[in-house]
Coordinates of C-alpha atoms in Angstrom, one line a residue:
M23 CA 114.9 58.9 118.5
T24 CA 118.4 58.7 119.6
N25 CA 120.2 58.5 117.2
W26 CA 117.9 61.6 115.3
L27 CA 119.3 65.4 114.9
P28 CA 118.3 67.3 112.1
D29 CA 120.0 69.2 109.4
L30 CA 120.6 73.1 110.2
S31 CA 123.2 73.6 106.7
S32 CA 120.3 75.1 104.4
G33 CA 117.8 77.1 104.5
S34 CA 117.4 80.5 105.8
G35 CA 115.7 82.6 108.3
P36 CA 116.0 82.6 112.3
L37 CA 117.3 79.5 114.1
Y38 CA 114.0 78.7 115.2
Q39 CA 112.4 79.0 111.7
R40 CA 114.9 76.7 110.3
L41 CA 114.5 73.9 112.6
A42 CA 111.3 73.9 112.4
D43 CA 111.0 73.8 108.5
S44 CA 114.3 70.6 109.1
I45 CA 111.7 69.2 111.6
E46 CA 109.0 69.5 108.9
S47 CA 111.1 68.1 106.3
D48 CA 111.6 65.1 108.3
I49 CA 108.6 64.2 109.1
D50 CA 107.6 64.9 105.0
K51 CA 110.5 62.1 104.7
G52 CA 109.3 59.9 106.0
V53 CA 112.2 59.9 108.3
I54 CA 110.2 60.9 112.0
D55 CA 107.2 58.3 112.0
A56 CA 103.4 59.5 112.9
G57 CA 103.6 59.3 116.8
A58 CA 107.5 59.8 117.5
K59 CA 108.6 61.6 120.6
L60 CA 110.3 64.5 119.5
P61 CA 113.5 64.3 121.5
P62 CA 113.0 67.1 125.0
Q63 CA 114.1 70.7 124.4
R64 CA 116.9 71.0 126.4
D65 CA 118.4 67.9 125.0
L66 CA 117.9 68.8 121.5
A67 CA 119.7 72.6 123.1
Y68 CA 122.2 70.5 123.5
D69 CA 122.7 68.6 120.8
I70 CA 122.9 71.3 118.2
G71 CA 123.5 74.6 120.7
T72 CA 121.9 76.3 121.6
T73 CA 119.2 78.0 123.8
V74 CA 116.0 75.6 125.2
G75 CA 114.3 79.1 124.6
T76 CA 114.5 78.7 120.5
V77 CA 113.4 74.8 120.9
G78 CA 110.8 75.9 121.9
R79 CA 109.9 78.2 119.8
A80 CA 110.7 76.5 116.5
Y81 CA 108.7 73.0 118.9
Q82 CA 105.9 75.7 118.9
L83 CA 105.6 76.9 115.2
L84 CA 105.4 73.1 114.3
R85 CA 101.7 72.9 116.7
E86 CA 100.9 76.0 114.4
R87 CA 101.5 74.4 111.6
G88 CA 99.4 71.3 113.0
L89 CA 102.3 69.0 111.9
V90 CA 102.9 68.1 116.0
S91 CA 100.9 68.1 120.0
G92 CA 102.6 68.6 123.2
E93 CA 101.1 67.5 126.1
V94 CA 102.3 68.6 129.7
G95 CA 104.4 65.8 131.2
R96 CA 104.9 63.9 128.3
G97 CA 106.7 65.9 126.1
T98 CA 106.0 66.6 121.7
Y99 CA 104.3 63.9 119.6
V100 CA 104.4 63.9 115.9
L101 CA 100.9 63.5 114.2
A102 CA 99.6 61.5 112.1
Q103 CA 99.1 63.2 108.8
T104 CA 95.2 62.9 107.2
A105 CA 93.6 63.2 103.9
E106 CA 91.4 65.1 105.7
S107 CA 94.2 68.4 106.2
P108 CA 96.4 67.9 103.9
K109 CA 99.4 69.7 103.9
P110 CA 100.2 72.6 101.8
E111 CA 102.8 71.7 98.9
L112 CA 103.7 75.8 98.7
E113 CA 106.0 76.7 101.2
P114 CA 104.6 78.9 104.7
A115 CA 105.6 82.6 102.9
A116 CA 103.5 82.5 100.1
L117 CA 101.2 80.7 101.4
G118 CA 100.2 83.4 104.7
T119 CA 98.6 82.6 107.6
R120 CA 94.9 84.1 107.2
L121 CA 91.7 81.6 107.5
I122 CA 89.9 81.6 105.0
D123 CA 87.2 79.8 106.1
A124 CA 86.8 81.2 109.2
P125 CA 84.7 79.2 112.0
S126 CA 81.4 80.6 112.6
G127 CA 80.3 82.4 114.8
K128 CA 84.3 84.5 115.3
L129 CA 84.4 88.3 115.1
R130 CA 86.1 89.2 112.6
F131 CA 89.1 92.1 113.1
D132 CA 90.8 89.9 110.0
S133 CA 89.2 92.2 107.4
T134 CA 89.4 95.9 106.7
A135 CA 86.5 96.1 103.9
A136 CA 84.3 99.0 104.1
P137 CA 82.3 99.2 107.2
D138 CA 78.1 98.3 106.6
V139 CA 77.0 101.9 106.9
G140 CA 73.8 100.5 104.8
Q141 CA 74.9 101.1 101.1
G142 CA 73.2 98.2 100.4
A143 CA 70.3 99.2 99.4
I144 CA 71.5 102.3 97.3
I145 CA 74.2 99.3 95.7
A146 CA 70.2 97.7 95.1
E147 CA 68.6 100.7 92.8
L148 CA 71.3 100.5 90.8
L149 CA 72.0 96.6 90.1
A150 CA 68.2 97.2 89.4
R151 CA 68.4 100.0 87.3
T152 CA 71.5 98.3 85.2
A153 CA 69.8 95.2 84.6
E154 CA 66.9 97.0 83.3
E155 CA 68.9 99.1 81.4
H156 CA 70.8 97.6 79.7
P157 CA 69.3 93.7 79.6
H158 CA 71.4 92.4 77.1
E159 CA 74.8 93.3 78.1
I160 CA 74.3 91.0 81.2
S161 CA 73.5 87.9 79.2
S162 CA 76.5 88.9 77.6
Y163 CA 80.5 88.9 77.9
T164 CA 82.3 92.9 77.8
R165 CA 83.7 93.2 74.7
D166 CA 83.3 96.9 74.3
F167 CA 84.3 99.4 78.1
P168 CA 81.9 102.3 77.4
E169 CA 83.7 106.0 77.6
R170 CA 82.0 106.7 81.1
W171 CA 83.5 102.9 82.8
Y172 CA 87.6 105.5 81.8
E173 CA 85.6 108.6 83.0
A174 CA 84.3 106.9 86.4
G175 CA 88.0 105.9 87.2
S176 CA 89.5 109.0 86.5
R177 CA 87.8 110.1 89.1
W178 CA 88.1 108.0 91.0
L179 CA 92.2 107.5 91.7
K180 CA 92.3 112.0 91.5
R181 CA 93.9 112.6 94.7
N182 CA 95.7 115.8 95.7
S183 CA 97.5 117.5 92.7
F184 CA 97.7 114.1 91.1
S185 CA 94.0 113.8 87.7
P186 CA 94.6 110.7 85.8
S187 CA 93.0 111.5 82.1
P188 CA 90.8 109.1 81.0
D189 CA 92.7 108.0 78.7
S190 CA 94.9 106.5 80.8
I191 CA 92.4 104.3 82.4
V192 CA 92.1 100.9 82.9
P193 CA 88.5 99.9 85.1
T194 CA 89.5 95.8 86.3
L195 CA 87.8 93.9 89.2
G196 CA 89.3 95.5 92.3
T197 CA 92.5 96.4 93.2
H198 CA 94.3 93.5 94.0
A199 CA 93.1 92.7 89.9
A200 CA 94.7 95.6 89.5
V201 CA 97.9 94.9 89.8
M202 CA 98.6 91.5 88.6
A203 CA 97.1 92.5 86.0
A204 CA 100.0 95.1 85.7
I205 CA 102.4 92.1 87.2
A206 CA 101.6 90.1 84.1
A207 CA 101.5 92.4 81.5
L208 CA 105.1 94.2 82.3
T209 CA 106.8 91.4 83.6
M210 CA 108.1 88.1 82.1
P211 CA 108.0 84.4 83.8
G212 CA 111.4 84.4 86.3
D213 CA 111.9 88.5 86.6
T214 CA 112.2 90.1 90.3
I215 CA 109.8 92.4 91.9
V216 CA 111.1 94.4 94.8
F217 CA 108.8 94.1 98.4
E218 CA 109.2 95.5 101.4
H219 CA 109.8 92.3 104.1
L220 CA 105.9 94.0 105.6
T221 CA 103.2 95.1 102.9
Y222 CA 99.9 93.1 100.9
S223 CA 101.8 90.2 100.3
Q224 CA 99.3 88.8 98.6
I225 CA 100.7 90.0 95.6
S226 CA 104.0 89.1 96.1
R227 CA 102.6 85.1 96.5
S228 CA 100.3 86.1 94.0
A229 CA 103.2 86.3 91.5
G230 CA 105.3 84.2 92.6
L231 CA 102.2 81.9 91.4
I232 CA 102.6 83.0 88.1
G233 CA 106.9 82.5 88.0
R234 CA 108.1 85.8 89.4
R235 CA 110.8 86.5 92.0
T236 CA 110.7 88.6 95.1
A237 CA 113.4 90.5 96.3
L238 CA 113.2 92.0 100.2
V239 CA 114.2 96.1 100.7
S240 CA 114.2 97.2 104.0
T241 CA 112.5 99.5 105.6
D242 CA 113.0 101.9 109.2
D243 CA 110.2 104.1 111.7
E244 CA 109.8 106.3 108.2
G245 CA 109.1 103.8 105.6
L246 CA 111.1 102.4 102.6
D247 CA 114.6 102.6 102.7
P248 CA 116.0 104.6 99.4
D249 CA 119.5 103.5 100.0
D250 CA 118.7 99.8 100.6
F251 CA 116.4 99.7 97.5
E252 CA 119.1 101.3 95.5
R253 CA 121.5 98.5 96.7
V254 CA 118.8 95.7 96.0
C255 CA 118.4 97.6 92.1
A256 CA 122.0 97.0 91.6
Q257 CA 122.2 93.6 92.8
K258 CA 119.2 91.5 91.9
H259 CA 118.5 93.6 88.7
P260 CA 114.0 93.5 89.5
K261 CA 111.7 95.4 86.5
M262 CA 109.3 95.8 89.3
M263 CA 108.9 97.2 92.6
F264 CA 105.1 97.1 94.2
L265 CA 104.5 99.5 97.3
M266 CA 102.2 101.5 99.4
P267 CA 103.3 104.6 100.5
T268 CA 100.1 106.3 101.8
A269 CA 99.1 104.5 105.1
K270 CA 100.9 101.7 104.6
N271 CA 98.8 97.8 105.3
P272 CA 99.5 96.7 107.9
T273 CA 102.3 99.7 109.6
L274 CA 100.1 102.7 108.5
V275 CA 103.8 104.0 107.8
T276 CA 103.8 107.1 104.8
L277 CA 106.9 107.9 102.7
S278 CA 108.0 111.2 102.8
A279 CA 107.6 113.7 99.4
E280 CA 111.3 113.5 100.0
R281 CA 111.4 109.4 99.9
R282 CA 109.0 109.4 97.0
Q283 CA 111.5 111.6 95.3
A284 CA 114.5 109.7 96.0
I285 CA 112.2 106.2 95.0
A286 CA 111.5 107.5 91.7
R287 CA 114.7 108.4 90.9
I288 CA 116.4 106.1 91.7
A289 CA 113.6 103.8 89.6
R290 CA 114.2 105.5 86.9
E291 CA 118.4 105.4 86.9
Y292 CA 118.0 101.4 87.2
N293 CA 114.6 101.2 84.4
V294 CA 112.2 99.6 87.3
A295 CA 108.7 100.4 86.6
L296 CA 106.6 101.4 90.2
I297 CA 102.7 100.6 91.0
E298 CA 101.4 102.3 93.5
D299 CA 98.7 101.2 95.8
D300 CA 96.8 104.3 97.0
L301 CA 93.6 102.3 98.4
Y302 CA 94.1 103.0 102.2
G303 CA 95.5 106.2 100.4
E304 CA 92.3 107.1 99.0
L305 CA 90.4 107.1 102.9
T306 CA 93.3 109.9 104.3
D307 CA 93.5 113.8 103.3
D308 CA 97.1 113.6 103.8
P309 CA 98.7 116.0 101.0
T310 CA 101.9 114.3 100.0
P311 CA 102.3 114.1 96.0
L312 CA 102.0 111.1 94.2
L313 CA 105.1 108.6 93.8
A314 CA 103.5 109.0 90.6
E315 CA 103.7 113.3 90.3
Y316 CA 107.7 111.7 91.1
A317 CA 107.8 109.4 88.0
P318 CA 104.7 109.9 85.9
E319 CA 106.4 107.6 82.9
R320 CA 106.7 104.4 84.8
T321 CA 104.1 104.5 87.4
I322 CA 101.3 102.4 87.7
V323 CA 98.5 104.0 90.0
A324 CA 95.8 101.2 91.4
G325 CA 92.6 102.2 93.7
G326 CA 89.2 101.2 94.3
L327 CA 86.1 100.7 96.2
S328 CA 86.8 97.8 98.3
K329 CA 87.7 99.8 101.7
S330 CA 85.9 103.2 101.2
V331 CA 82.6 102.1 99.4
A332 CA 81.4 98.0 99.1
A333 CA 84.1 94.9 99.0
G334 CA 81.9 93.0 97.1
V335 CA 81.0 95.4 94.2
R336 CA 84.5 94.9 93.3
G337 CA 84.8 98.2 91.0
G338 CA 88.8 99.3 90.7
W339 CA 90.7 100.8 88.6
L340 CA 94.1 101.9 87.8
S341 CA 95.9 104.6 86.0
C342 CA 99.4 103.9 83.8
P343 CA 101.5 105.1 81.0
P344 CA 99.8 105.4 77.5
A345 CA 101.8 102.8 76.6
Y346 CA 101.1 100.1 78.7
R347 CA 97.6 100.9 78.7
H348 CA 96.9 98.0 76.0
R349 CA 99.1 95.4 77.4
I350 CA 97.7 95.7 80.7
R351 CA 93.9 95.5 79.9
V352 CA 94.5 92.0 78.1
A353 CA 96.7 91.2 80.7
H354 CA 93.5 91.7 82.7
K355 CA 91.2 89.6 80.5
M356 CA 93.1 86.9 80.2
M357 CA 93.7 86.2 84.2
T358 CA 90.8 87.1 85.0
G359 CA 88.1 85.7 82.5
G360 CA 87.1 89.5 82.5
L361 CA 85.0 92.4 83.8
P362 CA 81.8 91.9 84.4
F363 CA 79.4 94.7 83.1
L364 CA 77.2 94.4 85.7
L365 CA 80.0 95.3 88.7
A366 CA 81.2 97.8 85.9
E367 CA 78.2 99.7 85.4
V368 CA 77.2 99.2 88.5
G369 CA 81.0 100.8 89.9
T370 CA 81.0 103.4 87.3
R371 CA 77.1 104.7 88.4
L372 CA 78.3 104.9 91.5
V373 CA 81.6 107.3 90.8
I374 CA 79.6 109.5 88.4
S375 CA 76.7 109.8 90.6
G376 CA 78.4 111.0 94.1
Q377 CA 76.7 108.5 95.5
A378 CA 80.4 106.8 96.3
S379 CA 82.1 110.0 97.8
D380 CA 78.5 109.9 99.3
I381 CA 79.5 106.6 100.7
R382 CA 83.4 106.9 101.5
T383 CA 81.9 110.2 104.0
R384 CA 79.4 108.0 105.8
C385 CA 82.5 105.3 106.4
I386 CA 84.9 107.0 107.4
A387 CA 82.7 108.4 110.3
E388 CA 81.9 104.7 111.1
I389 CA 85.7 104.2 111.0
Q390 CA 86.6 107.3 113.2
T391 CA 83.9 106.1 116.0
R392 CA 85.4 102.7 116.4
L393 CA 88.8 103.8 116.6
H394 CA 87.7 106.4 119.4
V395 CA 87.2 103.2 120.7
V396 CA 90.8 101.3 120.4
R397 CA 92.1 104.7 120.9
E398 CA 90.1 104.7 124.7
M399 CA 90.7 100.8 125.4
L400 CA 93.9 100.2 124.4
A401 CA 96.0 103.4 125.5
G402 CA 99.9 103.0 127.9
F403 CA 100.1 100.5 124.9
D404 CA 102.7 100.5 122.0
F405 CA 99.8 100.6 118.8
K406 CA 99.9 102.9 115.8
A407 CA 96.2 104.5 114.4
R408 CA 95.5 106.7 111.7
D409 CA 92.6 109.0 110.7
N410 CA 90.6 107.4 108.6
V411 CA 92.2 103.8 108.1
P412 CA 90.6 100.9 109.4
F413 CA 92.8 99.0 111.0
V414 CA 95.4 99.3 113.8
W415 CA 99.1 98.1 114.2
L416 CA 99.9 96.8 117.2
T417 CA 103.4 96.2 119.0
L418 CA 103.0 93.1 120.7
P419 CA 105.0 93.6 124.7
D420 CA 106.6 91.1 125.9
P421 CA 107.1 87.5 126.3
W422 CA 104.7 87.7 123.6
L423 CA 105.0 86.4 120.1
S424 CA 102.7 87.1 117.3
G425 CA 101.5 84.0 115.7
T426 CA 101.1 82.6 119.7
F427 CA 99.0 86.0 120.5
K428 CA 96.9 85.1 117.2
N429 CA 95.9 81.7 118.5
A430 CA 95.2 83.2 122.1
C431 CA 92.5 86.0 120.3
L432 CA 91.3 82.6 118.4
A433 CA 91.0 80.8 121.2
Q434 CA 88.9 83.9 122.9
G435 CA 86.7 84.1 119.1
V436 CA 88.7 86.4 117.6
L437 CA 90.5 86.9 114.4
I438 CA 93.3 88.5 113.6
D439 CA 96.2 89.1 111.6
D440 CA 100.3 88.5 112.7
E441 CA 102.6 89.4 111.1
D442 CA 103.0 86.4 108.6
E443 CA 100.5 87.5 107.1
F444 CA 102.1 90.2 105.7
K445 CA 105.7 89.0 105.2
A446 CA 106.2 89.1 100.9
G447 CA 108.7 86.7 101.2
R448 CA 111.2 84.6 104.0
S449 CA 112.4 86.9 106.1
E450 CA 114.7 87.1 109.1
Q451 CA 113.6 90.5 110.5
V452 CA 110.8 90.5 113.1
F453 CA 108.8 92.8 114.5
H454 CA 106.3 91.0 117.2
G455 CA 103.8 92.9 115.7
V456 CA 99.9 92.3 114.8
R457 CA 96.9 93.6 112.8
F458 CA 93.5 94.2 113.5
G459 CA 91.1 95.6 111.4
V460 CA 87.5 98.0 113.2
S461 CA 85.5 97.3 109.8
Q462 CA 83.8 94.4 109.5
P463 CA 81.5 94.0 112.9
R464 CA 79.1 94.5 112.5
Q465 CA 78.1 97.1 115.0
G466 CA 80.0 99.3 117.2
K467 CA 79.9 97.6 120.2
D468 CA 81.3 94.3 118.9
V469 CA 84.8 96.3 118.4
A470 CA 84.4 97.3 122.2
G471 CA 84.1 93.7 122.4
G472 CA 86.3 93.0 120.9
V473 CA 89.0 95.2 122.0
T474 CA 88.2 93.6 125.2
V475 CA 90.0 90.5 125.2
I476 CA 92.9 92.1 123.1
R477 CA 93.2 94.5 126.3
R478 CA 93.0 91.1 128.3
L479 CA 95.4 88.8 126.5
L480 CA 97.8 92.1 126.5
D481 CA 97.5 92.3 130.5
E482 CA 97.5 88.7 131.5
G483 CA 101.3 87.9 129.8
R484 CA 102.4 84.6 130.3
A485 CA 99.3 83.5 131.8
G486 CA 96.6 84.2 129.4
Y487 CA 97.0 81.6 126.7
D488 CA 98.1 77.8 126.6
S489 CA 99.4 76.8 123.8
F490 CA 98.9 73.4 124.5
S491 CA 95.8 70.6 124.0

């Protein structure tokens, strides 16, 4: 490859990312053939005027994408792209990094669904009773929602002094579906939605699939920066913003009342609708008023059962200004195909009977026990954990990179999420962090085993992982 040089004149993000993207593009176009040897890192660094470390990070990113293989002493070679492993058509920022079909035998630290505290027996009884009492509704499509479904949502979303009326509720097929229904109903293709750089990025990816654009707003140690939000509003003219004000995924930051007031004021000034995802907030005892209390006329609050009761029930609700309710309900049906009677009724019975609250209490107790293990075993390292919330945000010490650390954990049988999983779009910000959940392992001893792997890798540093295959 004596005459080849990458084109770095376009693209965005850090130089190593643009270099990797340029090489990937040339592989796609056939400029670089399968089996070709990439230039030595030192030579390429000299040719493009950068450091060997930058080229090394780019080559590592290409290895993680499955495009090249590195062989010690021989160099880096382009792999053949087979039909069995097709390349994604979406850009990496729109895909995420999570393994959907996890390899068998791996410990799942990449999920934050409610822990198993025996709720299966309770749900089985409710399923049987619902099937016995409503055979016709189960055999047909759900066209009419009974009033109890709205009452259940009103009760479940109530927190602190926020107490939504049943008239504001839309029952949904989980919190994700609730948020996407609101986006589909209240924005149009081409409209811009604001996200933080790190957030529950599956919303931004899903919004991109239906033609919405993403604008990123900066954060600091206290959360979303209102001044930058105002700048984005003035420059990008967004129609909506998605945020998690309490126990944000993945960094666990909670916005202060002052920042919530500022965000409400700016949203009102620029006519921006707000989606407040309170899925983790409902696990906490945080007394800060919900964002919806500062801007009730434009805030949609979404929540559900997945983190605190049972993810498989897919129970969810949103509360919205009355003018939005019909549009969002129709959009939810169009986006999901409709709400199954069986799941909606079981979720409602869990809430109305008080069993959902009881299960949540038991889940919180189990999460607390597991977090205690994490706090003891990772003492001395830089991490954030919050009472009742089933995940940990770990800031990695030098020399670890987020993606490399994730791969090292995977090689040791533990699935965690790197920071790219939570990036709402291409971002130049680097956080050097990973998130791992503690709620999915069946037993507490499994949590200790997974954290042992994480601790060992942190202790071993550079010697802890060999990325060459």
